[in-house]
């Protein structure tokens, strides 16, 4: 449910409110979803239509989705569809990474790619931990 929560939070931030209409209080700058799905895919387009601020936020909001082709908990096609939905509704900085044979778990290669993506998107290059 972590990826679903992250992606839902990204869409709420973009629109500026939760699905129930309450204001979204957090200021987030990126979202990462591993082996997950987008809960509000069917209504996202309607929520973004005609809201200039939401459109602007979606265009610049970075999203990384990673999914294993062997996932038997959340099917790979759900991750693919989530990526396509975000891209088709105005999210212009969506990266989708597929991993052959990976199930519903993570591997060092995936974590390395997540770290590299975060370093780049959050402007952390050159900073050491």
PDB file of C-alpha atoms in Angstrom:
ATOM      1  CA  UNK A   1       0.000   0.000   0.000  1.00  0.00           C
ATOM      2  CA  UNK A   2       3.029   2.292   0.184  1.00  0.00           C
ATOM      3  CA  UNK A   3       3.117   2.987  -3.538  1.00  0.00           C
ATOM      4  CA  UNK A   4      -0.646   3.570  -3.662  1.00  0.00           C
ATOM      5  CA  UNK A   5      -0.351   6.025  -0.766  1.00  0.00           C
ATOM      6  CA  UNK A   6       2.575   7.837  -2.386  1.00  0.00           C
ATOM      7  CA  UNK A   7       0.779   8.146  -5.726  1.00  0.00           C
ATOM      8  CA  UNK A   8      -2.476   9.235  -4.110  1.00  0.00           C
ATOM      9  CA  UNK A   9      -0.526  11.857  -2.140  1.00  0.00           C
ATOM     10  CA  UNK A  10       1.094  13.074  -5.361  1.00  0.00           C
ATOM     11  CA  UNK A  11      -2.280  13.550  -7.023  1.00  0.00           C
ATOM     12  CA  UNK A  12      -3.753  15.238  -3.928  1.00  0.00           C
ATOM     13  CA  UNK A  13      -0.792  17.626  -3.780  1.00  0.00           C
ATOM     14  CA  UNK A  14      -1.200  18.385  -7.473  1.00  0.00           C
ATOM     15  CA  UNK A  15      -4.905  19.156  -7.138  1.00  0.00           C
ATOM     16  CA  UNK A  16      -4.437  20.872  -3.768  1.00  0.00           C
ATOM     17  CA  UNK A  17      -7.023  18.804  -1.948  1.00  0.00           C
ATOM     18  CA  UNK A  18      -7.960  15.292  -0.899  1.00  0.00           C
ATOM     19  CA  UNK A  19     -10.622  13.332  -2.749  1.00  0.00           C
ATOM     20  CA  UNK A  20     -13.180  14.424  -0.131  1.00  0.00           C
ATOM     21  CA  UNK A  21     -12.469  18.100  -0.860  1.00  0.00           C
ATOM     22  CA  UNK A  22     -10.450  18.893   2.270  1.00  0.00           C
ATOM     23  CA  UNK A  23      -7.282  20.931   1.594  1.00  0.00           C
ATOM     24  CA  UNK A  24      -4.090  18.932   1.138  1.00  0.00           C
ATOM     25  CA  UNK A  25      -1.727  20.377   3.772  1.00  0.00           C
ATOM     26  CA  UNK A  26       1.650  18.963   2.710  1.00  0.00           C
ATOM     27  CA  UNK A  27       4.147  20.348   0.236  1.00  0.00           C
ATOM     28  CA  UNK A  28       5.821  17.420  -1.508  1.00  0.00           C
ATOM     29  CA  UNK A  29       8.282  17.572  -4.366  1.00  0.00           C
ATOM     30  CA  UNK A  30       8.449  14.018  -5.761  1.00  0.00           C
ATOM     31  CA  UNK A  31       6.854  10.587  -5.494  1.00  0.00           C
ATOM     32  CA  UNK A  32       8.268   7.072  -5.731  1.00  0.00           C
ATOM     33  CA  UNK A  33       6.127   3.973  -6.100  1.00  0.00           C
ATOM     34  CA  UNK A  34       7.529   0.450  -5.990  1.00  0.00           C
ATOM     35  CA  UNK A  35       5.330  -2.420  -7.165  1.00  0.00           C
ATOM     36  CA  UNK A  36       2.146  -0.410  -6.820  1.00  0.00           C
ATOM     37  CA  UNK A  37      -0.843   1.170  -8.493  1.00  0.00           C
ATOM     38  CA  UNK A  38      -2.621   4.532  -8.768  1.00  0.00           C
ATOM     39  CA  UNK A  39      -5.843   4.444  -6.683  1.00  0.00           C
ATOM     40  CA  UNK A  40      -7.583   7.410  -8.328  1.00  0.00           C
ATOM     41  CA  UNK A  41      -6.770   6.594 -11.949  1.00  0.00           C
ATOM     42  CA  UNK A  42     -10.374   6.690 -13.189  1.00  0.00           C
ATOM     43  CA  UNK A  43     -11.102  10.160 -11.780  1.00  0.00           C
ATOM     44  CA  UNK A  44      -7.719  11.879 -12.095  1.00  0.00           C
ATOM     45  CA  UNK A  45      -8.377  13.497 -15.450  1.00  0.00           C
ATOM     46  CA  UNK A  46     -11.619  15.095 -14.207  1.00  0.00           C
ATOM     47  CA  UNK A  47      -9.900  16.410 -11.068  1.00  0.00           C
ATOM     48  CA  UNK A  48      -7.165  18.123 -13.091  1.00  0.00           C
ATOM     49  CA  UNK A  49      -9.393  19.603 -15.818  1.00  0.00           C
ATOM     50  CA  UNK A  50      -9.768  23.363 -15.718  1.00  0.00           C
ATOM     51  CA  UNK A  51      -7.580  23.839 -12.656  1.00  0.00           C
ATOM     52  CA  UNK A  52      -4.581  25.852 -13.867  1.00  0.00           C
ATOM     53  CA  UNK A  53      -2.577  25.393 -10.657  1.00  0.00           C
ATOM     54  CA  UNK A  54      -3.113  21.624 -10.767  1.00  0.00           C
ATOM     55  CA  UNK A  55      -2.021  21.493 -14.401  1.00  0.00           C
ATOM     56  CA  UNK A  56       1.110  23.491 -13.618  1.00  0.00           C
ATOM     57  CA  UNK A  57       1.992  21.266 -10.667  1.00  0.00           C
ATOM     58  CA  UNK A  58       1.393  18.071 -12.647  1.00  0.00           C
ATOM     59  CA  UNK A  59       3.669  19.225 -15.454  1.00  0.00           C
ATOM     60  CA  UNK A  60       6.649  19.655 -13.158  1.00  0.00           C
ATOM     61  CA  UNK A  61       6.019  16.962 -10.529  1.00  0.00           C
ATOM     62  CA  UNK A  62       8.486  14.059 -10.821  1.00  0.00           C
ATOM     63  CA  UNK A  63       7.231  10.499 -10.336  1.00  0.00           C
ATOM     64  CA  UNK A  64       9.259   7.286 -10.388  1.00  0.00           C
ATOM     65  CA  UNK A  65       7.429   3.978 -10.720  1.00  0.00           C
ATOM     66  CA  UNK A  66       9.304   0.676 -10.543  1.00  0.00           C
ATOM     67  CA  UNK A  67       7.658  -2.691 -11.040  1.00  0.00           C
ATOM     68  CA  UNK A  68       8.752  -6.290 -11.393  1.00  0.00           C
ATOM     69  CA  UNK A  69       7.338  -8.275 -14.277  1.00  0.00           C
ATOM     70  CA  UNK A  70       6.988 -11.277 -11.972  1.00  0.00           C
ATOM     71  CA  UNK A  71       4.950  -9.481  -9.286  1.00  0.00           C
ATOM     72  CA  UNK A  72       2.206 -11.838  -8.105  1.00  0.00           C
ATOM     73  CA  UNK A  73       0.724  -9.399  -5.556  1.00  0.00           C
ATOM     74  CA  UNK A  74       0.194  -6.275  -7.680  1.00  0.00           C
ATOM     75  CA  UNK A  75       0.236  -7.310 -11.344  1.00  0.00           C
ATOM     76  CA  UNK A  76       2.816  -5.608 -13.566  1.00  0.00           C
ATOM     77  CA  UNK A  77       0.059  -4.259 -15.836  1.00  0.00           C
ATOM     78  CA  UNK A  78      -1.279  -2.162 -12.912  1.00  0.00           C
ATOM     79  CA  UNK A  79       2.063  -0.392 -12.623  1.00  0.00           C
ATOM     80  CA  UNK A  80       2.196   0.146 -16.387  1.00  0.00           C
ATOM     81  CA  UNK A  81      -1.371   1.487 -16.461  1.00  0.00           C
ATOM     82  CA  UNK A  82      -0.624   3.815 -13.541  1.00  0.00           C
ATOM     83  CA  UNK A  83       2.360   5.265 -15.391  1.00  0.00           C
ATOM     84  CA  UNK A  84       0.331   5.747 -18.578  1.00  0.00           C
ATOM     85  CA  UNK A  85      -2.524   7.347 -16.644  1.00  0.00           C
ATOM     86  CA  UNK A  86      -0.234   9.876 -14.982  1.00  0.00           C
ATOM     87  CA  UNK A  87       1.433  10.724 -18.297  1.00  0.00           C
ATOM     88  CA  UNK A  88      -1.870  11.065 -20.140  1.00  0.00           C
ATOM     89  CA  UNK A  89      -3.311  13.417 -17.503  1.00  0.00           C
ATOM     90  CA  UNK A  90      -0.469  15.931 -17.688  1.00  0.00           C
ATOM     91  CA  UNK A  91       2.306  14.560 -15.488  1.00  0.00           C
ATOM     92  CA  UNK A  92       5.251  15.213 -17.784  1.00  0.00           C
ATOM     93  CA  UNK A  93       8.054  13.863 -15.590  1.00  0.00           C
ATOM     94  CA  UNK A  94       7.052  10.220 -15.100  1.00  0.00           C
ATOM     95  CA  UNK A  95       9.691   7.492 -15.215  1.00  0.00           C
ATOM     96  CA  UNK A  96       8.653   3.838 -15.361  1.00  0.00           C
ATOM     97  CA  UNK A  97      11.235   1.127 -14.709  1.00  0.00           C
ATOM     98  CA  UNK A  98      10.458  -2.528 -15.387  1.00  0.00           C
ATOM     99  CA  UNK A  99      12.451  -5.413 -13.923  1.00  0.00           C
ATOM    100  CA  UNK A 100      12.434  -8.847 -15.562  1.00  0.00           C
ATOM    101  CA  UNK A 101      11.721 -11.665 -13.130  1.00  0.00           C
ATOM    102  CA  UNK A 102      11.283  -9.400 -10.101  1.00  0.00           C
ATOM    103  CA  UNK A 103       8.378 -10.248  -7.817  1.00  0.00           C
ATOM    104  CA  UNK A 104       6.750  -8.132  -5.116  1.00  0.00           C
ATOM    105  CA  UNK A 105      10.016  -7.281  -3.400  1.00  0.00           C
ATOM    106  CA  UNK A 106      13.044  -5.130  -4.112  1.00  0.00           C
ATOM    107  CA  UNK A 107      16.583  -5.815  -5.269  1.00  0.00           C
ATOM    108  CA  UNK A 108      19.801  -3.789  -4.982  1.00  0.00           C
ATOM    109  CA  UNK A 109      19.623  -2.698  -8.647  1.00  0.00           C
ATOM    110  CA  UNK A 110      16.179  -1.180  -8.062  1.00  0.00           C
ATOM    111  CA  UNK A 111      17.295   0.575  -4.872  1.00  0.00           C
ATOM    112  CA  UNK A 112      20.371   1.969  -6.652  1.00  0.00           C
ATOM    113  CA  UNK A 113      18.130   3.387  -9.380  1.00  0.00           C
ATOM    114  CA  UNK A 114      15.725   4.869  -6.808  1.00  0.00           C
ATOM    115  CA  UNK A 115      18.621   6.525  -4.978  1.00  0.00           C
ATOM    116  CA  UNK A 116      20.110   7.910  -8.197  1.00  0.00           C
ATOM    117  CA  UNK A 117      16.710   9.232  -9.311  1.00  0.00           C
ATOM    118  CA  UNK A 118      16.093  10.914  -5.944  1.00  0.00           C
ATOM    119  CA  UNK A 119      19.568  12.454  -5.936  1.00  0.00           C
ATOM    120  CA  UNK A 120      18.928  13.920  -9.375  1.00  0.00           C
ATOM    121  CA  UNK A 121      15.329  15.060  -8.868  1.00  0.00           C
ATOM    122  CA  UNK A 122      15.948  16.528  -5.421  1.00  0.00           C
ATOM    123  CA  UNK A 123      19.188  18.204  -6.455  1.00  0.00           C
ATOM    124  CA  UNK A 124      21.317  16.251  -4.003  1.00  0.00           C
ATOM    125  CA  UNK A 125      24.233  15.437  -6.336  1.00  0.00           C
ATOM    126  CA  UNK A 126      27.559  16.160  -4.741  1.00  0.00           C
ATOM    127  CA  UNK A 127      26.199  15.833  -1.199  1.00  0.00           C
ATOM    128  CA  UNK A 128      27.541  12.899   0.768  1.00  0.00           C
ATOM    129  CA  UNK A 129      25.627  11.154   3.525  1.00  0.00           C
TER     130      UNK A 129
END
